[in-house]
Coordinates of N, CA, C and O in Angstrom, one line a residue:
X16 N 80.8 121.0 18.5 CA 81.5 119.9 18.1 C 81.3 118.8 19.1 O 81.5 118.8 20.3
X17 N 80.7 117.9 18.6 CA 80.3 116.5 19.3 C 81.7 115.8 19.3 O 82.5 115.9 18.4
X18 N 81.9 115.0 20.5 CA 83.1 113.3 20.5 C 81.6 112.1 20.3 O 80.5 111.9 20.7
X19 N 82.9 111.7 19.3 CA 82.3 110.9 19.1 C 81.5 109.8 20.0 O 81.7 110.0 21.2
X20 N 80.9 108.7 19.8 CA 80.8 107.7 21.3 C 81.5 106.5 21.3 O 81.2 105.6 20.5
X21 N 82.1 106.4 21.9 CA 83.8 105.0 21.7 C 82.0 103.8 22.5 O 81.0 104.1 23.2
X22 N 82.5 102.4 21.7 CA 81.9 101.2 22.0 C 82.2 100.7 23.6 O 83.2 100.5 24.3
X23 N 80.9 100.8 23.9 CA 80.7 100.0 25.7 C 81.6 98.6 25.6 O 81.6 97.9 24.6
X24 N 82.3 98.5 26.6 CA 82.8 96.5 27.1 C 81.5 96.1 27.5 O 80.6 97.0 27.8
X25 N 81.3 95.3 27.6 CA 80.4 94.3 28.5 C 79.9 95.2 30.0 O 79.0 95.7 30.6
X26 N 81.5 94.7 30.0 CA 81.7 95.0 32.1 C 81.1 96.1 32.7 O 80.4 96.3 33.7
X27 N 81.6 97.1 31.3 CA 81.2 98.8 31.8 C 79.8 98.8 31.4 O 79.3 99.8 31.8
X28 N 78.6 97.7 30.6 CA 77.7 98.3 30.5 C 76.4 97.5 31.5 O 75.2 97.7 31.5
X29 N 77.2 96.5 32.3 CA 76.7 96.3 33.6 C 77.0 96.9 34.6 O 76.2 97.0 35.5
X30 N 78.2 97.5 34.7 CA 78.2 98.9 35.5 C 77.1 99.8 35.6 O 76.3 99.9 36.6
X31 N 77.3 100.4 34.0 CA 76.6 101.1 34.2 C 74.5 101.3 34.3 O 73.7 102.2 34.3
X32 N 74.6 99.9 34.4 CA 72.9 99.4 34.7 C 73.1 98.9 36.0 O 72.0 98.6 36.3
X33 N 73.9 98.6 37.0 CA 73.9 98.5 38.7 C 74.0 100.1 38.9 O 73.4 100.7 39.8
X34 N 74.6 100.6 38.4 CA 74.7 102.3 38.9 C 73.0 103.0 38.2 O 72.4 103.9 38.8
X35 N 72.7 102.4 37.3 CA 71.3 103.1 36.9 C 70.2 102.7 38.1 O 69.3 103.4 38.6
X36 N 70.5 101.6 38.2 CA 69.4 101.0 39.1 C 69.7 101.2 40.9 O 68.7 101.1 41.7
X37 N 71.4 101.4 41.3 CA 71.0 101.4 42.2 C 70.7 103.1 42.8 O 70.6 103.2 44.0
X38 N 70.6 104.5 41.8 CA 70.3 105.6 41.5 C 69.1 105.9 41.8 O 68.6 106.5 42.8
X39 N 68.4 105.1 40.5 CA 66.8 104.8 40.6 C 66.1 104.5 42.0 O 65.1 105.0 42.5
X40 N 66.9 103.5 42.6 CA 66.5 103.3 44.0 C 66.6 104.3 45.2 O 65.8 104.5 46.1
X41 N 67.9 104.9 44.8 CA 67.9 106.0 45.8 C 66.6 107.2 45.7 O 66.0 107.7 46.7
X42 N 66.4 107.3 44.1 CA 65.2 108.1 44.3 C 64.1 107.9 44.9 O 63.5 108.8 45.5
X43 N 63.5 106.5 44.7 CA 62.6 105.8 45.2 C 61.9 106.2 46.6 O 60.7 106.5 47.0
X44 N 63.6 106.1 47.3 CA 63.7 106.2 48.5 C 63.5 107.6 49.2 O 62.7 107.8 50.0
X45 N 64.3 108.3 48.7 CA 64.2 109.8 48.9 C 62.6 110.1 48.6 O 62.1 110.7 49.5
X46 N 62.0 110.0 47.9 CA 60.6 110.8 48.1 C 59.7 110.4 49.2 O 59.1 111.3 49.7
X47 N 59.7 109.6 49.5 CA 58.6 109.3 51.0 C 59.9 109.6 52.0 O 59.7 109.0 53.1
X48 N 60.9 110.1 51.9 CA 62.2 110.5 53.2 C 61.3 112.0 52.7 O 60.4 112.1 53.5
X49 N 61.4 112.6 52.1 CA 61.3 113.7 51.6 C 60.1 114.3 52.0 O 60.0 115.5 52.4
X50 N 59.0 113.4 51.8 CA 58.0 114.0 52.7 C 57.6 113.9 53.4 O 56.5 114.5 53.7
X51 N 58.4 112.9 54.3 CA 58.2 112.7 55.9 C 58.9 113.8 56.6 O 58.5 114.4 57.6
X52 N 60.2 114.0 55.7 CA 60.6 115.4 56.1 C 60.3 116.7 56.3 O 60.8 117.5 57.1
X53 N 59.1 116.9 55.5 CA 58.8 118.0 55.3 C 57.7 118.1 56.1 O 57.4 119.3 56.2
X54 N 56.7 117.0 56.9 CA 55.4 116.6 57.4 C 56.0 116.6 58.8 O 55.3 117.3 59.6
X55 N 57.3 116.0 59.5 CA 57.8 115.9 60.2 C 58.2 116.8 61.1 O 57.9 116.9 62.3
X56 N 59.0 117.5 60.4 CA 60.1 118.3 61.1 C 59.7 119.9 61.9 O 59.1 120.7 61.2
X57 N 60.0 120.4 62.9 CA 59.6 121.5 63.4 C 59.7 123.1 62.1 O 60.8 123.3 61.6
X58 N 58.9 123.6 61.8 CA 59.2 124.6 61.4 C 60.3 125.8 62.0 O 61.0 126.5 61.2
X59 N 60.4 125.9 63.2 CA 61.9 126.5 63.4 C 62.4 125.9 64.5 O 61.8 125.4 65.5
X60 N 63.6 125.8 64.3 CA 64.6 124.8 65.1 C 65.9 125.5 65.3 O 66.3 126.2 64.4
X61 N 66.6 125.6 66.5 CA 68.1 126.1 66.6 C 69.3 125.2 66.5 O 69.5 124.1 66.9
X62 N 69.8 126.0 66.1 CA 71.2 125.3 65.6 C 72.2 125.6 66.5 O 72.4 126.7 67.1
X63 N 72.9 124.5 66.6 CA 73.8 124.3 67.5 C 75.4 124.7 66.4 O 75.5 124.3 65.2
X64 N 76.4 125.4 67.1 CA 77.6 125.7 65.3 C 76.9 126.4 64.0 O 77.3 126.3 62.9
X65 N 76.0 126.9 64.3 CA 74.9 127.6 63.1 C 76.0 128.6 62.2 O 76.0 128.8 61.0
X66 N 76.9 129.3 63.2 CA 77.8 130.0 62.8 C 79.0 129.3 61.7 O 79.4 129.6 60.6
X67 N 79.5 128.2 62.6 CA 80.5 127.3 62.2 C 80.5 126.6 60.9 O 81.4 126.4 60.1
X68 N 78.4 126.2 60.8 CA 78.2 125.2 59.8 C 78.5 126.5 58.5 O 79.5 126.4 57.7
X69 N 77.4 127.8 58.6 CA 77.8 129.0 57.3 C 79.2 129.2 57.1 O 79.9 129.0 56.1
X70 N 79.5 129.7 58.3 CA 80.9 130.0 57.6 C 81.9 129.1 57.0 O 82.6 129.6 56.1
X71 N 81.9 127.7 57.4 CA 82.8 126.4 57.2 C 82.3 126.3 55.4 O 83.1 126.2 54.4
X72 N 80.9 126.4 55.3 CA 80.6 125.8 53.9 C 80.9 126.9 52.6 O 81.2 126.5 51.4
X73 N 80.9 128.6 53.3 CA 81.9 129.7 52.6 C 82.3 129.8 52.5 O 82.4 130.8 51.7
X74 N 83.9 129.0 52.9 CA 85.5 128.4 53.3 C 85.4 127.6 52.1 O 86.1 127.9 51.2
X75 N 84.6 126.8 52.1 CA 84.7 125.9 50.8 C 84.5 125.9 49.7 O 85.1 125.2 48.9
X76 N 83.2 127.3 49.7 CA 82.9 127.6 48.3 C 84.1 128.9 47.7 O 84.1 129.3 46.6
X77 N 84.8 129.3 48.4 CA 85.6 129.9 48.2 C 86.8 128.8 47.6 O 87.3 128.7 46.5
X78 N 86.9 128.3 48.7 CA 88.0 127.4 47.9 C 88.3 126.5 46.4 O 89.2 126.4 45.7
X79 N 86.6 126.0 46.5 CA 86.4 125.4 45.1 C 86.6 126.6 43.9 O 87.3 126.4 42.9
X80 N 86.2 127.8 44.2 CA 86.0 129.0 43.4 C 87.4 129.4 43.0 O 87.8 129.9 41.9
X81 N 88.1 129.0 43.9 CA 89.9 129.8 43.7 C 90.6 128.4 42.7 O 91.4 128.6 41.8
X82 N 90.0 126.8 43.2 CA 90.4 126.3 42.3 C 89.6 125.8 40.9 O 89.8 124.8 40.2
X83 N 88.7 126.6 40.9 CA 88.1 126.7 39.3 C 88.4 128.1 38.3 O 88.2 128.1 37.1
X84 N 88.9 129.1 39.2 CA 90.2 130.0 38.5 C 91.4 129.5 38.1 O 91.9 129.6 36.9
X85 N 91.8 128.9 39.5 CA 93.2 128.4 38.5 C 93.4 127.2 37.2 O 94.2 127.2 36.3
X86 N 92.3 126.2 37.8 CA 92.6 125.2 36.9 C 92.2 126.1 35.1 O 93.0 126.1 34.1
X87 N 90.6 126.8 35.1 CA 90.9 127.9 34.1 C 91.6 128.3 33.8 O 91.5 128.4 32.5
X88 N 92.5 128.9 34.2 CA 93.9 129.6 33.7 C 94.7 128.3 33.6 O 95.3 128.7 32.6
X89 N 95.3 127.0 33.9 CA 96.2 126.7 33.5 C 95.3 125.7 32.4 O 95.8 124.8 31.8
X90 N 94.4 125.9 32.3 CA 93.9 124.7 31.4 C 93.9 123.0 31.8 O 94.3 122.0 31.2
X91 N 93.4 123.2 32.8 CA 93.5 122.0 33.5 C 92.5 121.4 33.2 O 91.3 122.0 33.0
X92 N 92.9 119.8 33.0 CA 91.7 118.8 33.1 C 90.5 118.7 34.5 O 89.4 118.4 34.2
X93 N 90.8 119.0 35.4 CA 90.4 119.2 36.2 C 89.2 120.1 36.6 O 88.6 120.0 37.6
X94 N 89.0 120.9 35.6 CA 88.1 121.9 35.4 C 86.6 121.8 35.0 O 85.7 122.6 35.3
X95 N 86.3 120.6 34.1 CA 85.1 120.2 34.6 C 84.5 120.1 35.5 O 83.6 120.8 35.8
X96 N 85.0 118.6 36.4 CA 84.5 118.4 38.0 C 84.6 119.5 38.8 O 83.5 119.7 39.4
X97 N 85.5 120.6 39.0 CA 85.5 121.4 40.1 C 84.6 122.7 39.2 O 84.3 123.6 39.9
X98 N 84.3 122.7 38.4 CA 83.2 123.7 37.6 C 81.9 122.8 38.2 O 81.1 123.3 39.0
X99 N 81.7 121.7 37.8 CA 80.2 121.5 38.1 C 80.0 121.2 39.5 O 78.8 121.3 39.9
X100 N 81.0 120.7 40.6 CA 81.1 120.7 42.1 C 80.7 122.4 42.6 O 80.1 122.8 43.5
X101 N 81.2 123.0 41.6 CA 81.1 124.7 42.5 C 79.5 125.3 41.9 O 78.9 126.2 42.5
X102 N 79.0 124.5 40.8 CA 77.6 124.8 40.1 C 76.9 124.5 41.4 O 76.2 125.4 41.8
X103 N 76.9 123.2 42.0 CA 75.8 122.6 43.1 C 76.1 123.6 44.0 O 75.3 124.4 44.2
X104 N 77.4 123.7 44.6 CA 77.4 124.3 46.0 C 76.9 126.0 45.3 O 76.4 126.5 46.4
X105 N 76.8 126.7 44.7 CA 76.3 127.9 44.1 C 74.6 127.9 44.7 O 74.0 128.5 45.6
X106 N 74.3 126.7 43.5 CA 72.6 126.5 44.1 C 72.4 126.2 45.4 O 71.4 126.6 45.9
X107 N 73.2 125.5 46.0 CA 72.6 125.3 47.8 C 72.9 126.3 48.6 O 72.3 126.4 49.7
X108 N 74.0 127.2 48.2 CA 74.2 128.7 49.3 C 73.2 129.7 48.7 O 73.0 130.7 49.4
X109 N 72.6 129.7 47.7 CA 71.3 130.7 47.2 C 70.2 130.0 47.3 O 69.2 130.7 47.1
X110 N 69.9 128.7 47.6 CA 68.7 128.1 48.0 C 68.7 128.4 49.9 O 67.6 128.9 50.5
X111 N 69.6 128.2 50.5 CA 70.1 128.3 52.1 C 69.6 129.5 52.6 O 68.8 129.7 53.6
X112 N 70.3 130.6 51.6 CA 70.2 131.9 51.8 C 68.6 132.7 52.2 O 68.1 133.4 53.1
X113 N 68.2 132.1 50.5 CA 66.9 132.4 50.6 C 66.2 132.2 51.6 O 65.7 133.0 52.4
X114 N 66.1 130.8 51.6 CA 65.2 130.2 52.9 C 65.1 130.5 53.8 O 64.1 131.0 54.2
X115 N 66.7 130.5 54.6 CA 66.9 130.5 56.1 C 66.7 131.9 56.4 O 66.7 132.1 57.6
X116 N 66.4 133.2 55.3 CA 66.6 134.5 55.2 C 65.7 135.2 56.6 O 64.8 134.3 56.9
X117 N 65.6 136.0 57.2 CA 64.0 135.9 58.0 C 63.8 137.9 57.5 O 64.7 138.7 57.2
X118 N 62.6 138.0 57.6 CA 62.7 139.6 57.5 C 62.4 139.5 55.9 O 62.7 138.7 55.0
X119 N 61.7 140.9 56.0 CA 61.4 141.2 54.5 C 62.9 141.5 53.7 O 63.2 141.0 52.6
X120 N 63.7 142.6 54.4 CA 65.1 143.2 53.6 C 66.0 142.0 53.7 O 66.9 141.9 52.9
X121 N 65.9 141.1 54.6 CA 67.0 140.3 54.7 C 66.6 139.3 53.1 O 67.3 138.9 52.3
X122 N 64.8 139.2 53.3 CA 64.9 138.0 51.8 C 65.4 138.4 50.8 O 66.2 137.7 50.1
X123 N 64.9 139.9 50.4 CA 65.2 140.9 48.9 C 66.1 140.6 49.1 O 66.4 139.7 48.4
X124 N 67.4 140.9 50.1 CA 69.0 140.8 49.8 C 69.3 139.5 49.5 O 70.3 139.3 48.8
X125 N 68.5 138.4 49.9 CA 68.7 136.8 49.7 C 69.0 137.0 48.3 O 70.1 136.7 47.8
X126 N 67.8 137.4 47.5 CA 67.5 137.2 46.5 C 68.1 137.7 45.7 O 68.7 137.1 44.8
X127 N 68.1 138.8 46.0 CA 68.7 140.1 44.9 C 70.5 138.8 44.5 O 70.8 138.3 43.4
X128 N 71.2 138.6 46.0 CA 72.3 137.8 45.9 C 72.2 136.9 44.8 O 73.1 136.8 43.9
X129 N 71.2 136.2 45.0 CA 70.9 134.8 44.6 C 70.6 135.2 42.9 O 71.4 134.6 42.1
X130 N 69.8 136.0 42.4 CA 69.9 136.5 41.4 C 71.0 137.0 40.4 O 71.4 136.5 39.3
X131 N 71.5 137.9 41.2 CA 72.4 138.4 40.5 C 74.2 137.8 40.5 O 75.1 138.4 39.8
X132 N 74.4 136.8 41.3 CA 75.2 136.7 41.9 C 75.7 135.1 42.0 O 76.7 134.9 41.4
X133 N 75.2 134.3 42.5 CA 75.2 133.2 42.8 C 74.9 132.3 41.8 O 75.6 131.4 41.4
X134 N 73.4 132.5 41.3 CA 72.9 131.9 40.4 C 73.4 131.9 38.9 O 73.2 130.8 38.3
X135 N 74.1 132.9 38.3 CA 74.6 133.4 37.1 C 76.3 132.9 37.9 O 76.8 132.3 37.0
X136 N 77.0 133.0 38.6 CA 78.3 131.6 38.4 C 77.6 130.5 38.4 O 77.8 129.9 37.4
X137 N 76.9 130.0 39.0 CA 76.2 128.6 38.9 C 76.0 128.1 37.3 O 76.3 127.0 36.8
X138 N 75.3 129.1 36.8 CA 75.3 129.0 34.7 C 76.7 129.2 34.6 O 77.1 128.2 34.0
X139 N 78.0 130.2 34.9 CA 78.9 130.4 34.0 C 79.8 129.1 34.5 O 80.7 128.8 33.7
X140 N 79.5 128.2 35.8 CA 80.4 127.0 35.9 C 79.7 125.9 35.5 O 80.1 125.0 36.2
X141 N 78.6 125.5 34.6 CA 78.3 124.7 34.0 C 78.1 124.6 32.6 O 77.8 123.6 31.9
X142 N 78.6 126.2 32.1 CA 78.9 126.4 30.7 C 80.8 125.6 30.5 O 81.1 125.0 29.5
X143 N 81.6 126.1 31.6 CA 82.4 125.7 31.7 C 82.7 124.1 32.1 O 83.8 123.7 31.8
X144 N 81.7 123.4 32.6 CA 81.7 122.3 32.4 C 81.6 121.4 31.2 O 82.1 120.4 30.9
X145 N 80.5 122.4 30.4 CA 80.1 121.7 29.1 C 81.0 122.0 27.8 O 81.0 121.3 26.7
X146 N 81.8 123.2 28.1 CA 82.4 123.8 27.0 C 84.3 123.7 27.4 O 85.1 124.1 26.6
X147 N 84.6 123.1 28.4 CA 86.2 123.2 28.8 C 87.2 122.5 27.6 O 88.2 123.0 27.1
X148 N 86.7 121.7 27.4 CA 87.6 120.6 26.4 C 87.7 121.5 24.8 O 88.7 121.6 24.2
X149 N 86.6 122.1 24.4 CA 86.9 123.0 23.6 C 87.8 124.0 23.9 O 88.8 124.4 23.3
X150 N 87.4 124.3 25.1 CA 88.3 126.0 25.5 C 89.9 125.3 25.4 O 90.8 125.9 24.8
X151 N 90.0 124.1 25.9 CA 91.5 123.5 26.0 C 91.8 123.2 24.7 O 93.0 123.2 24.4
X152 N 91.2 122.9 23.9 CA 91.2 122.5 22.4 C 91.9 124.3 21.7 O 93.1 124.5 21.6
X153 N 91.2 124.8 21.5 CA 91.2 125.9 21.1 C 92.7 127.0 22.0 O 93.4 127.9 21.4
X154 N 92.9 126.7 22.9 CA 94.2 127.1 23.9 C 95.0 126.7 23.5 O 96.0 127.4 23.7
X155 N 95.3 125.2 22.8 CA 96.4 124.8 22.4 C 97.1 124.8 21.1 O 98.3 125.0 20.9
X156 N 95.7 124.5 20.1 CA 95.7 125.2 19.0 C 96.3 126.3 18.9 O 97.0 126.5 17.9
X157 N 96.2 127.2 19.8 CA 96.9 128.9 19.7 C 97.8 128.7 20.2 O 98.4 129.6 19.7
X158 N 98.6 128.0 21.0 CA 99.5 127.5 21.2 C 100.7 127.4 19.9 O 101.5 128.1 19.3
X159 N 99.9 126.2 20.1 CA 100.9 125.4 18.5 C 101.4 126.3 16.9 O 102.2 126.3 16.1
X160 N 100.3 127.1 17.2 CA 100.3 128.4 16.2 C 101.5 129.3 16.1 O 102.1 129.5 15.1
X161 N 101.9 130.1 17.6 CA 102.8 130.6 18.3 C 104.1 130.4 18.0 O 105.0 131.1 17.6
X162 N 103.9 128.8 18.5 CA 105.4 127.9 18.3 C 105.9 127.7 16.5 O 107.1 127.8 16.2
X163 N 105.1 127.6 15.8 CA 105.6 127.9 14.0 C 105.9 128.8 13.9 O 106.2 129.3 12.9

């Protein structure tokens, strides 16, 4: 089930060509950042809070996780954004993992993680991104059903 597409203002559709363009630029920009980065930078480097940075960002992905449960269960509007906020951070702690992994058993566990684990909520919070409004559609409906 498609919505339909409600008519652009003016305003919002110069909006949304300053936000296309100034996007576009960011990309621009990021690829010669990107491979000065990559030409640049020491291949191993120590971290200073290395501990603080992992665990702080597992603090978070937990958190987003507990509130993309609940807003799921109450049927919250809210459940898009914090579904596709918890998709990114999914891919960057199994992209992290991998990488930073050292050792042969430590990668396979990277991976195996990242595989089985990480990557598949990362699909099931962007199905829930794409599909909430239905799910909320369909919740209330059963709802209203109840109440007759």
């Amino acid at each position: 089930m498609t919505v339909p597409e409600r008519p652009v203002s003016p305003n919002a559709r110069r909006t949304l060509l300053l936000v296309t363009w100034v996007f576009a630029l960011g990309v621009l920009v990021m690829i010669p950042w990107s491979a000065w980065l990559a030409w640049s930078l020491p291949e191993r480097s120590l971290a200073v809070n290395y501990d603080l940075a992992w665990a702080g960002f597992d603090v978070l992905l937990t958190l987003v996780l507990a509130a993309v449960a609940i807003s799921a269960w109450r049927g919250g509007r809210w459940l898009p954004p914090l579904a596709s906020a918890t998709a990114s951070l999914l891919v960057v702690d199994a992209w992290f993992d991998v990488v930073t992994s050292h050792g042969r058993g430590e990668r396979w566990e990277a991976l195996l993680r990242a595989a089985f684990i990480e990557l598949p909520l990362a699909v099931a919070c962007i199905w829930l991104t794409l599909h909430s409004q239905a799910i909320n559609e369909s919740r209330l409906r059963a709802r209203t059903r109840n109440l007759s």
